[in-house]
Amino acid sequence: MPLCGRRRMLLGLNLLRSSMPQVDTHLEPSKNIKGKYENIKKNAKKKFSVEKQNIYITGGGIPEPVNITNIDEKVKELLGINVHGMVNEFDGDTFEFENMNVPSTSKAEETNWAHWSPKLLKTPISTPLSVRKQPTIEVMEETEEERNTE
């Protein structure tokens, strides 16, 4: 176990000892304490995972609030990246509140529809787009019979 992992484990065990009731006068074997710490760590991860999933829930009403205790917060600090996840600048499942499209609350200019008619739908063609009408010349093609007769 690397030194930082060993230090993290000791901090977790101290956290566990501080959160346990002080009724027991005898020391528990280290396997039991380690098992309890692993359970607390696993439950804290589950709680934070459910809390993150509740952001993306659609339909069905308001999600049930997750009861996160001080111990869960301390475990979250100890675990760090295991709970938060790694930051990916190109893709991710983060919910960014800064980039949300919030509809404007300002009043828009209201259109007066009292004098509306269907003729108003047709607008005149702008002058750069209009084509000048030129007189057309009618061209008649001669048929083979007419050519042969001449």
Tab-separated table of N, CA and C in Angstrom:
chain	number	residue	atom	x	y	z
A	1	MET	N	0.852	-1.175	0.000
A	1	MET	CA	0.000	0.000	0.000
A	1	MET	C	0.897	1.237	0.000
A	2	PRO	N	0.726	2.170	-0.934
A	2	PRO	CA	1.574	3.356	-0.958
A	2	PRO	C	1.363	4.217	0.284
A	3	LEU	N	2.316	5.098	0.500
A	3	LEU	CA	2.288	5.916	1.705
A	3	LEU	C	1.037	6.778	1.771
A	4	CYS	N	0.658	7.399	0.655
A	4	CYS	CA	-0.537	8.246	0.682
A	4	CYS	C	-1.784	7.406	0.943
A	5	GLY	N	-1.820	6.182	0.424
A	5	GLY	CA	-2.960	5.300	0.689
A	5	GLY	C	-3.006	4.874	2.144
A	6	ARG	N	-1.835	4.602	2.713
A	6	ARG	CA	-1.763	4.218	4.127
A	6	ARG	C	-2.197	5.387	5.004
A	7	ARG	N	-1.756	6.598	4.644
A	7	ARG	CA	-2.137	7.785	5.418
A	7	ARG	C	-3.644	8.008	5.333
A	8	ARG	N	-4.193	7.819	4.145
A	8	ARG	CA	-5.632	7.982	3.959
A	8	ARG	C	-6.401	6.968	4.798
A	9	MET	N	-5.905	5.741	4.828
A	9	MET	CA	-6.553	4.694	5.621
A	9	MET	C	-6.511	5.045	7.103
A	10	LEU	N	-5.373	5.550	7.591
A	10	LEU	CA	-5.270	5.929	9.004
A	10	LEU	C	-6.211	7.078	9.331
A	11	LEU	N	-6.300	8.052	8.437
A	11	LEU	CA	-7.236	9.154	8.660
A	11	LEU	C	-8.674	8.642	8.687
A	12	GLY	N	-8.978	7.702	7.812
A	12	GLY	CA	-10.319	7.118	7.797
A	12	GLY	C	-10.614	6.345	9.066
A	13	LEU	N	-9.634	5.606	9.553
A	13	LEU	CA	-9.841	4.850	10.794
A	13	LEU	C	-10.005	5.787	11.981
A	14	ASN	N	-9.243	6.881	12.017
A	14	ASN	CA	-9.418	7.861	13.092
A	14	ASN	C	-10.796	8.499	13.017
A	15	LEU	N	-11.259	8.764	11.814
A	15	LEU	CA	-12.609	9.300	11.626
A	15	LEU	C	-13.645	8.314	12.131
A	16	LEU	N	-13.435	7.056	11.825
A	16	LEU	CA	-14.363	6.021	12.258
A	16	LEU	C	-14.387	5.914	13.777
A	17	ARG	N	-13.221	5.941	14.390
A	17	ARG	CA	-13.164	5.858	15.861
A	17	ARG	C	-13.857	7.047	16.503
A	18	SER	N	-13.711	8.230	15.902
A	18	SER	CA	-14.343	9.415	16.490
A	18	SER	C	-15.857	9.382	16.320
A	19	SER	N	-16.344	8.678	15.301
A	19	SER	CA	-17.788	8.637	15.066
A	19	SER	C	-18.476	7.486	15.786
A	20	MET	N	-17.700	6.545	16.295
A	20	MET	CA	-18.296	5.395	16.982
A	20	MET	C	-18.710	5.788	18.395
A	21	PRO	N	-19.754	5.171	18.919
A	21	PRO	CA	-20.154	5.467	20.298
A	21	PRO	C	-19.052	5.041	21.272
A	22	GLN	N	-18.925	5.767	22.354
A	22	GLN	CA	-17.858	5.530	23.320
A	22	GLN	C	-18.259	4.529	24.399
A	23	VAL	N	-19.222	3.669	24.122
A	23	VAL	CA	-19.701	2.703	25.106
A	23	VAL	C	-18.708	1.553	25.269
A	24	ASP	N	-18.150	1.087	24.155
A	24	ASP	CA	-17.240	-0.056	24.215
A	24	ASP	C	-15.941	0.336	24.903
A	25	THR	N	-15.520	-0.483	25.853
A	25	THR	CA	-14.259	-0.220	26.542
A	25	THR	C	-13.137	-1.051	25.958
A	26	HIS	N	-13.480	-2.126	25.251
A	26	HIS	CA	-12.432	-2.952	24.661
A	26	HIS	C	-12.178	-2.524	23.212
A	27	LEU	N	-10.978	-2.749	22.736
A	27	LEU	CA	-10.629	-2.407	21.362
A	27	LEU	C	-11.057	-3.527	20.436
A	28	GLU	N	-11.608	-3.164	19.307
A	28	GLU	CA	-12.022	-4.170	18.335
A	28	GLU	C	-10.828	-4.562	17.480
A	29	PRO	N	-10.836	-5.762	16.942
A	29	PRO	CA	-9.753	-6.153	16.035
A	29	PRO	C	-9.720	-5.243	14.805
A	30	SER	N	-8.540	-5.084	14.241
A	30	SER	CA	-8.377	-4.150	13.123
A	30	SER	C	-9.198	-4.556	11.898
A	31	LYS	N	-9.462	-5.870	11.719
A	31	LYS	CA	-10.290	-6.306	10.593
A	31	LYS	C	-11.697	-5.739	10.712
A	32	ASN	N	-12.236	-5.764	11.919
A	32	ASN	CA	-13.595	-5.241	12.115
A	32	ASN	C	-13.642	-3.739	11.854
A	33	ILE	N	-12.636	-3.036	12.353
A	33	ILE	CA	-12.614	-1.585	12.159
A	33	ILE	C	-12.462	-1.257	10.676
A	34	LYS	N	-11.573	-1.990	10.005
A	34	LYS	CA	-11.375	-1.755	8.575
A	34	LYS	C	-12.655	-2.059	7.802
A	35	GLY	N	-13.349	-3.132	8.177
A	35	GLY	CA	-14.609	-3.479	7.520
A	35	GLY	C	-15.661	-2.403	7.713
A	36	LYS	N	-15.732	-1.845	8.925
A	36	LYS	CA	-16.698	-0.771	9.181
A	36	LYS	C	-16.360	0.468	8.351
A	37	TYR	N	-15.065	0.769	8.272
A	37	TYR	CA	-14.652	1.929	7.480
A	37	TYR	C	-14.999	1.724	6.005
A	38	GLU	N	-14.776	0.535	5.494
A	38	GLU	CA	-15.104	0.244	4.092
A	38	GLU	C	-16.604	0.392	3.850
A	39	ASN	N	-17.420	-0.044	4.816
A	39	ASN	CA	-18.880	0.098	4.683
A	39	ASN	C	-19.296	1.563	4.695
A	40	ILE	N	-18.693	2.338	5.602
A	40	ILE	CA	-19.020	3.768	5.658
A	40	ILE	C	-18.621	4.437	4.346
A	41	LYS	N	-17.459	4.073	3.818
A	41	LYS	CA	-16.968	4.640	2.563
A	41	LYS	C	-17.906	4.280	1.409
A	42	LYS	N	-18.332	3.021	1.366
A	42	LYS	CA	-19.220	2.565	0.296
A	42	LYS	C	-20.570	3.280	0.370
A	43	ASN	N	-21.113	3.420	1.577
A	43	ASN	CA	-22.404	4.100	1.736
A	43	ASN	C	-22.301	5.578	1.369
A	44	ALA	N	-21.181	6.208	1.720
A	44	ALA	CA	-21.000	7.623	1.367
A	44	ALA	C	-20.946	7.782	-0.146
A	45	LYS	N	-20.234	6.888	-0.840
A	45	LYS	CA	-20.167	6.952	-2.301
A	45	LYS	C	-21.557	6.800	-2.910
A	46	LYS	N	-22.352	5.873	-2.350
A	46	LYS	CA	-23.712	5.666	-2.862
A	46	LYS	C	-24.546	6.930	-2.696
A	47	LYS	N	-24.441	7.568	-1.520
A	47	LYS	CA	-25.243	8.761	-1.259
A	47	LYS	C	-24.894	9.880	-2.237
A	48	PHE	N	-23.607	10.091	-2.455
A	48	PHE	CA	-23.210	11.160	-3.368
A	48	PHE	C	-23.562	10.814	-4.812
A	49	SER	N	-23.546	9.545	-5.144
A	49	SER	CA	-23.940	9.116	-6.482
A	49	SER	C	-25.428	9.370	-6.705
A	50	VAL	N	-26.248	9.031	-5.722
A	50	VAL	CA	-27.699	9.258	-5.830
A	50	VAL	C	-27.983	10.751	-5.913
A	51	GLU	N	-27.254	11.538	-5.137
A	51	GLU	CA	-27.447	12.987	-5.166
A	51	GLU	C	-27.126	13.548	-6.556
A	52	LYS	N	-26.069	13.044	-7.175
A	52	LYS	CA	-25.695	13.500	-8.515
A	52	LYS	C	-26.716	13.042	-9.553
A	53	GLN	N	-27.247	11.824	-9.398
A	53	GLN	CA	-28.238	11.308	-10.338
A	53	GLN	C	-29.546	12.075	-10.244
A	54	ASN	N	-29.868	12.598	-9.063
A	54	ASN	CA	-31.118	13.335	-8.883
A	54	ASN	C	-31.155	14.607	-9.720
A	55	ILE	N	-30.000	15.112	-10.111
A	55	ILE	CA	-29.968	16.308	-10.955
A	55	ILE	C	-30.577	16.008	-12.318
A	56	TYR	N	-30.343	14.805	-12.827
A	56	TYR	CA	-30.753	14.455	-14.183
A	56	TYR	C	-32.090	13.728	-14.254
A	57	ILE	N	-32.768	13.558	-13.139
A	57	ILE	CA	-34.055	12.857	-13.131
A	57	ILE	C	-35.083	13.678	-13.904
A	58	THR	N	-35.858	12.995	-14.745
A	58	THR	CA	-36.918	13.675	-15.484
A	58	THR	C	-38.248	13.041	-15.117
A	59	GLY	N	-39.218	13.860	-14.888
A	59	GLY	CA	-40.558	13.371	-14.584
A	59	GLY	C	-40.653	12.740	-13.215
A	60	GLY	N	-41.843	12.459	-12.796
A	60	GLY	CA	-42.052	11.759	-11.539
A	60	GLY	C	-42.011	12.645	-10.312
A	61	GLY	N	-41.943	13.937	-10.475
A	61	GLY	CA	-41.969	14.822	-9.318
A	61	GLY	C	-40.591	15.095	-8.745
A	62	ILE	N	-40.610	15.574	-7.522
A	62	ILE	CA	-39.373	15.961	-6.840
A	62	ILE	C	-38.695	14.716	-6.282
A	63	PRO	N	-37.373	14.564	-6.504
A	63	PRO	CA	-36.679	13.386	-5.956
A	63	PRO	C	-36.563	13.468	-4.440
A	64	GLU	N	-36.449	12.310	-3.819
A	64	GLU	CA	-36.298	12.282	-2.367
A	64	GLU	C	-34.950	12.866	-1.987
A	65	PRO	N	-34.913	13.704	-0.949
A	65	PRO	CA	-33.629	14.280	-0.543
A	65	PRO	C	-32.721	13.205	0.047
A	66	VAL	N	-31.421	13.347	-0.206
A	66	VAL	CA	-30.435	12.394	0.294
A	66	VAL	C	-29.915	12.919	1.624
A	67	ASN	N	-29.921	12.070	2.646
A	67	ASN	CA	-29.461	12.461	3.974
A	67	ASN	C	-27.943	12.302	4.037
A	68	ILE	N	-27.225	13.398	3.851
A	68	ILE	CA	-25.766	13.379	3.894
A	68	ILE	C	-25.327	13.941	5.240
A	69	THR	N	-24.564	13.135	5.969
A	69	THR	CA	-24.121	13.514	7.313
A	69	THR	C	-22.734	14.147	7.260
A	70	ASN	N	-22.294	14.647	8.425
A	70	ASN	CA	-20.945	15.218	8.518
A	70	ASN	C	-19.888	14.158	8.233
A	71	ILE	N	-20.147	12.942	8.663
A	71	ILE	CA	-19.193	11.853	8.431
A	71	ILE	C	-19.061	11.596	6.932
A	72	ASP	N	-20.191	11.643	6.215
A	72	ASP	CA	-20.140	11.460	4.761
A	72	ASP	C	-19.301	12.557	4.107
A	73	GLU	N	-19.451	13.789	4.588
A	73	GLU	CA	-18.666	14.897	4.047
A	73	GLU	C	-17.174	14.690	4.306
A	74	LYS	N	-16.832	14.202	5.499
A	74	LYS	CA	-15.420	13.955	5.820
A	74	LYS	C	-14.858	12.830	4.957
A	75	VAL	N	-15.658	11.792	4.736
A	75	VAL	CA	-15.219	10.691	3.875
A	75	VAL	C	-15.027	11.203	2.449
A	76	LYS	N	-15.906	12.099	2.021
A	76	LYS	CA	-15.785	12.680	0.677
A	76	LYS	C	-14.471	13.447	0.543
A	77	GLU	N	-14.093	14.189	1.585
A	77	GLU	CA	-12.825	14.911	1.560
A	77	GLU	C	-11.652	13.944	1.489
A	78	LEU	N	-11.743	12.834	2.225
A	78	LEU	CA	-10.657	11.852	2.225
A	78	LEU	C	-10.518	11.166	0.871
A	79	LEU	N	-11.639	10.821	0.266
A	79	LEU	CA	-11.593	10.067	-0.985
A	79	LEU	C	-11.247	10.947	-2.182
A	80	GLY	N	-11.659	12.186	-2.144
A	80	GLY	CA	-11.318	13.124	-3.213
A	80	GLY	C	-11.844	12.705	-4.564
A	81	ILE	N	-10.936	12.356	-5.470
A	81	ILE	CA	-11.281	12.084	-6.869
A	81	ILE	C	-12.173	10.862	-7.023
A	82	ASN	N	-12.154	9.946	-6.063
A	82	ASN	CA	-13.005	8.757	-6.152
A	82	ASN	C	-14.483	9.116	-6.068
A	83	VAL	N	-14.809	10.196	-5.390
A	83	VAL	CA	-16.209	10.608	-5.261
A	83	VAL	C	-16.550	11.669	-6.302
A	84	HIS	N	-15.665	12.652	-6.475
A	84	HIS	CA	-15.935	13.751	-7.401
A	84	HIS	C	-15.854	13.313	-8.850
A	85	GLY	N	-14.935	12.427	-9.157
A	85	GLY	CA	-14.694	12.038	-10.539
A	85	GLY	C	-13.640	12.931	-11.156
A	86	MET	N	-13.097	12.482	-12.267
A	86	MET	CA	-12.052	13.250	-12.943
A	86	MET	C	-12.684	14.303	-13.840
A	87	VAL	N	-12.006	15.411	-13.995
A	87	VAL	CA	-12.502	16.498	-14.832
A	87	VAL	C	-12.034	16.261	-16.263
A	88	ASN	N	-12.983	16.245	-17.176
A	88	ASN	CA	-12.670	16.098	-18.592
A	88	ASN	C	-13.107	17.376	-19.273
A	89	GLU	N	-12.165	18.089	-19.843
A	89	GLU	CA	-12.496	19.382	-20.426
A	89	GLU	C	-13.221	19.277	-21.760
A	90	PHE	N	-13.196	18.102	-22.386
A	90	PHE	CA	-13.804	17.955	-23.704
A	90	PHE	C	-15.208	17.367	-23.655
A	91	ASP	N	-15.473	16.503	-22.685
A	91	ASP	CA	-16.770	15.848	-22.610
A	91	ASP	C	-17.029	15.496	-21.161
A	92	GLY	N	-18.269	15.403	-20.790
A	92	GLY	CA	-18.576	15.033	-19.425
A	92	GLY	C	-20.059	15.058	-19.170
A	93	ASP	N	-20.415	14.720	-17.950
A	93	ASP	CA	-21.821	14.700	-17.567
A	93	ASP	C	-22.119	15.776	-16.540
A	94	THR	N	-21.284	16.809	-16.490
A	94	THR	CA	-21.506	17.861	-15.515
A	94	THR	C	-22.673	18.722	-15.947
A	95	PHE	N	-23.335	19.270	-14.989
A	95	PHE	CA	-24.486	20.117	-15.226
A	95	PHE	C	-24.038	21.546	-14.967
A	96	GLU	N	-23.833	22.312	-16.026
A	96	GLU	CA	-23.296	23.651	-15.884
A	96	GLU	C	-24.433	24.652	-15.816
A	97	PHE	N	-24.557	25.279	-14.651
A	97	PHE	CA	-25.621	26.248	-14.473
A	97	PHE	C	-25.301	27.563	-15.180
A	98	GLU	N	-24.006	27.844	-15.407
A	98	GLU	CA	-23.639	29.108	-16.017
A	98	GLU	C	-24.080	29.178	-17.473
A	99	ASN	N	-24.101	28.049	-18.175
A	99	ASN	CA	-24.383	28.048	-19.603
A	99	ASN	C	-25.840	27.750	-19.934
A	100	MET	N	-26.680	27.731	-18.940
A	100	MET	CA	-28.083	27.422	-19.207
A	100	MET	C	-28.742	28.578	-19.957
A	101	ASN	N	-29.638	28.243	-20.862
A	101	ASN	CA	-30.406	29.256	-21.572
A	101	ASN	C	-31.587	29.647	-20.706
A	102	VAL	N	-31.487	30.806	-20.099
A	102	VAL	CA	-32.549	31.296	-19.233
A	102	VAL	C	-33.411	32.231	-20.062
A	103	PRO	N	-34.712	31.967	-20.114
A	103	PRO	CA	-35.573	32.842	-20.910
A	103	PRO	C	-35.586	34.256	-20.343
A	104	SER	N	-35.690	35.207	-21.240
A	104	SER	CA	-35.676	36.607	-20.843
A	104	SER	C	-36.977	36.963	-20.140
A	105	THR	N	-36.868	37.788	-19.119
A	105	THR	CA	-38.061	38.213	-18.395
A	105	THR	C	-38.482	39.618	-18.804
A	106	SER	N	-37.742	40.238	-19.731
A	106	SER	CA	-38.106	41.578	-20.170
A	106	SER	C	-39.323	41.497	-21.096
A	107	LYS	N	-40.093	42.590	-21.117
A	107	LYS	CA	-41.298	42.613	-21.938
A	107	LYS	C	-40.931	42.883	-23.389
A	108	ALA	N	-41.464	42.070	-24.267
A	108	ALA	CA	-41.237	42.259	-25.698
A	108	ALA	C	-42.260	43.254	-26.234
A	109	GLU	N	-41.928	43.871	-27.351
A	109	GLU	CA	-42.844	44.821	-27.966
A	109	GLU	C	-44.053	44.061	-28.494
A	110	GLU	N	-45.233	44.517	-28.111
A	110	GLU	CA	-46.452	43.832	-28.525
A	110	GLU	C	-46.932	44.396	-29.859
A	111	THR	N	-47.404	43.507	-30.718
A	111	THR	CA	-47.905	43.905	-32.030
A	111	THR	C	-49.398	44.192	-31.926
A	112	ASN	N	-49.814	45.284	-32.531
A	112	ASN	CA	-51.224	45.644	-32.553
A	112	ASN	C	-51.870	44.947	-33.746
A	113	TRP	N	-52.759	44.013	-33.478
A	113	TRP	CA	-53.397	43.227	-34.530
A	113	TRP	C	-54.783	43.766	-34.908
A	114	ALA	N	-55.118	44.960	-34.484
A	114	ALA	CA	-56.446	45.502	-34.749
A	114	ALA	C	-56.665	45.765	-36.242
A	115	HIS	N	-55.648	46.206	-36.957
A	115	HIS	CA	-55.802	46.555	-38.370
A	115	HIS	C	-55.119	45.540	-39.278
A	116	TRP	N	-55.113	44.323	-38.885
A	116	TRP	CA	-54.437	43.285	-39.667
A	116	TRP	C	-55.342	42.762	-40.767
A	117	SER	N	-54.770	42.462	-41.911
A	117	SER	CA	-55.512	41.829	-43.002
A	117	SER	C	-54.563	40.873	-43.719
A	118	PRO	N	-55.098	39.900	-44.438
A	118	PRO	CA	-54.227	38.959	-45.149
A	118	PRO	C	-53.342	39.623	-46.203
A	119	LYS	N	-53.746	40.792	-46.707
A	119	LYS	CA	-52.933	41.487	-47.703
A	119	LYS	C	-51.588	41.922	-47.116
A	120	LEU	N	-51.552	42.105	-45.808
A	120	LEU	CA	-50.304	42.527	-45.172
A	120	LEU	C	-49.250	41.429	-45.190
A	121	LEU	N	-49.681	40.199	-45.436
A	121	LEU	CA	-48.721	39.105	-45.486
A	121	LEU	C	-47.824	39.199	-46.712
A	122	LYS	N	-48.360	39.756	-47.796
A	122	LYS	CA	-47.580	39.853	-49.025
A	122	LYS	C	-46.839	41.182	-49.020
A	123	THR	N	-45.545	41.092	-48.947
A	123	THR	CA	-44.732	42.304	-48.958
A	123	THR	C	-44.197	42.517	-50.365
A	124	PRO	N	-43.965	43.755	-50.730
A	124	PRO	CA	-43.445	44.008	-52.080
A	124	PRO	C	-42.017	43.475	-52.211
A	125	ILE	N	-41.666	43.084	-53.432
A	125	ILE	CA	-40.327	42.564	-53.696
A	125	ILE	C	-39.351	43.730	-53.686
A	126	SER	N	-38.231	43.535	-53.049
A	126	SER	CA	-37.239	44.611	-52.982
A	126	SER	C	-36.674	44.878	-54.373
A	127	THR	N	-36.241	46.101	-54.599
A	127	THR	CA	-35.773	46.489	-55.936
A	127	THR	C	-34.547	45.708	-56.398
A	128	PRO	N	-33.581	45.381	-55.554
A	128	PRO	CA	-32.453	44.590	-56.077
A	128	PRO	C	-32.866	43.187	-56.527
A	129	LEU	N	-33.938	42.673	-55.977
A	129	LEU	CA	-34.369	41.330	-56.338
A	129	LEU	C	-35.365	41.302	-57.494
A	130	SER	N	-35.947	42.432	-57.797
A	130	SER	CA	-36.973	42.436	-58.842
A	130	SER	C	-36.323	42.341	-60.225
A	131	VAL	N	-37.013	41.705	-61.139
A	131	VAL	CA	-36.548	41.524	-62.515
A	131	VAL	C	-37.377	42.444	-63.400
A	132	ARG	N	-36.651	43.206	-64.221
A	132	ARG	CA	-37.373	44.115	-65.117
A	132	ARG	C	-38.076	43.311	-66.201
A	133	LYS	N	-39.279	43.710	-66.487
A	133	LYS	CA	-40.020	43.027	-67.545
A	133	LYS	C	-39.592	43.608	-68.882
A	134	GLN	N	-39.176	42.726	-69.782
A	134	GLN	CA	-38.775	43.139	-71.123
A	134	GLN	C	-39.758	42.541	-72.122
A	135	PRO	N	-39.929	43.242	-73.202
A	135	PRO	CA	-40.843	42.678	-74.202
A	135	PRO	C	-40.251	41.385	-74.764
A	136	THR	N	-41.092	40.446	-74.941
A	136	THR	CA	-40.637	39.160	-75.462
A	136	THR	C	-40.875	39.098	-76.957
A	137	ILE	N	-39.992	38.426	-77.619
A	137	ILE	CA	-40.111	38.242	-79.064
A	137	ILE	C	-40.526	36.805	-79.290
A	138	GLU	N	-41.526	36.680	-80.099
A	138	GLU	CA	-42.016	35.343	-80.353
A	138	GLU	C	-41.239	34.753	-81.519
A	139	VAL	N	-40.603	33.655	-81.290
A	139	VAL	CA	-39.808	33.000	-82.321
A	139	VAL	C	-40.570	31.772	-82.764
A	140	MET	N	-40.744	31.707	-84.053
A	140	MET	CA	-41.456	30.558	-84.582
A	140	MET	C	-40.471	29.721	-85.372
A	141	GLU	N	-40.475	28.490	-85.132
A	141	GLU	CA	-39.588	27.594	-85.858
A	141	GLU	C	-40.322	27.077	-87.096
A	142	GLU	N	-39.537	26.928	-88.095
A	142	GLU	CA	-40.106	26.395	-89.321
A	142	GLU	C	-40.093	24.878	-89.250
A	143	THR	N	-41.125	24.328	-89.771
A	143	THR	CA	-41.172	22.876	-89.843
A	143	THR	C	-40.480	22.434	-91.120
A	144	GLU	N	-40.241	21.181	-91.270
A	144	GLU	CA	-39.552	20.661	-92.457
A	144	GLU	C	-40.373	20.891	-93.723
A	145	GLU	N	-41.661	20.822	-93.612
A	145	GLU	CA	-42.514	21.035	-94.779
A	145	GLU	C	-42.394	22.458	-95.290
A	146	GLU	N	-42.344	23.408	-94.344
A	146	GLU	CA	-42.234	24.804	-94.747
A	146	GLU	C	-40.878	25.065	-95.391
A	147	ARG	N	-39.850	24.417	-94.937
A	147	ARG	CA	-38.517	24.599	-95.508
A	147	ARG	C	-38.462	24.023	-96.930
A	148	ASN	N	-39.110	22.911	-97.094
A	148	ASN	CA	-39.082	22.259	-98.409
A	148	ASN	C	-39.892	23.034	-99.446
A	149	THR	N	-40.891	23.748	-99.036
A	149	THR	CA	-41.745	24.466	-99.973
A	149	THR	C	-41.088	25.728	-100.490
A	150	GLU	N	-40.132	26.245	-99.847
A	150	GLU	CA	-39.529	27.506	-100.269
A	150	GLU	C	-38.530	27.341	-101.332
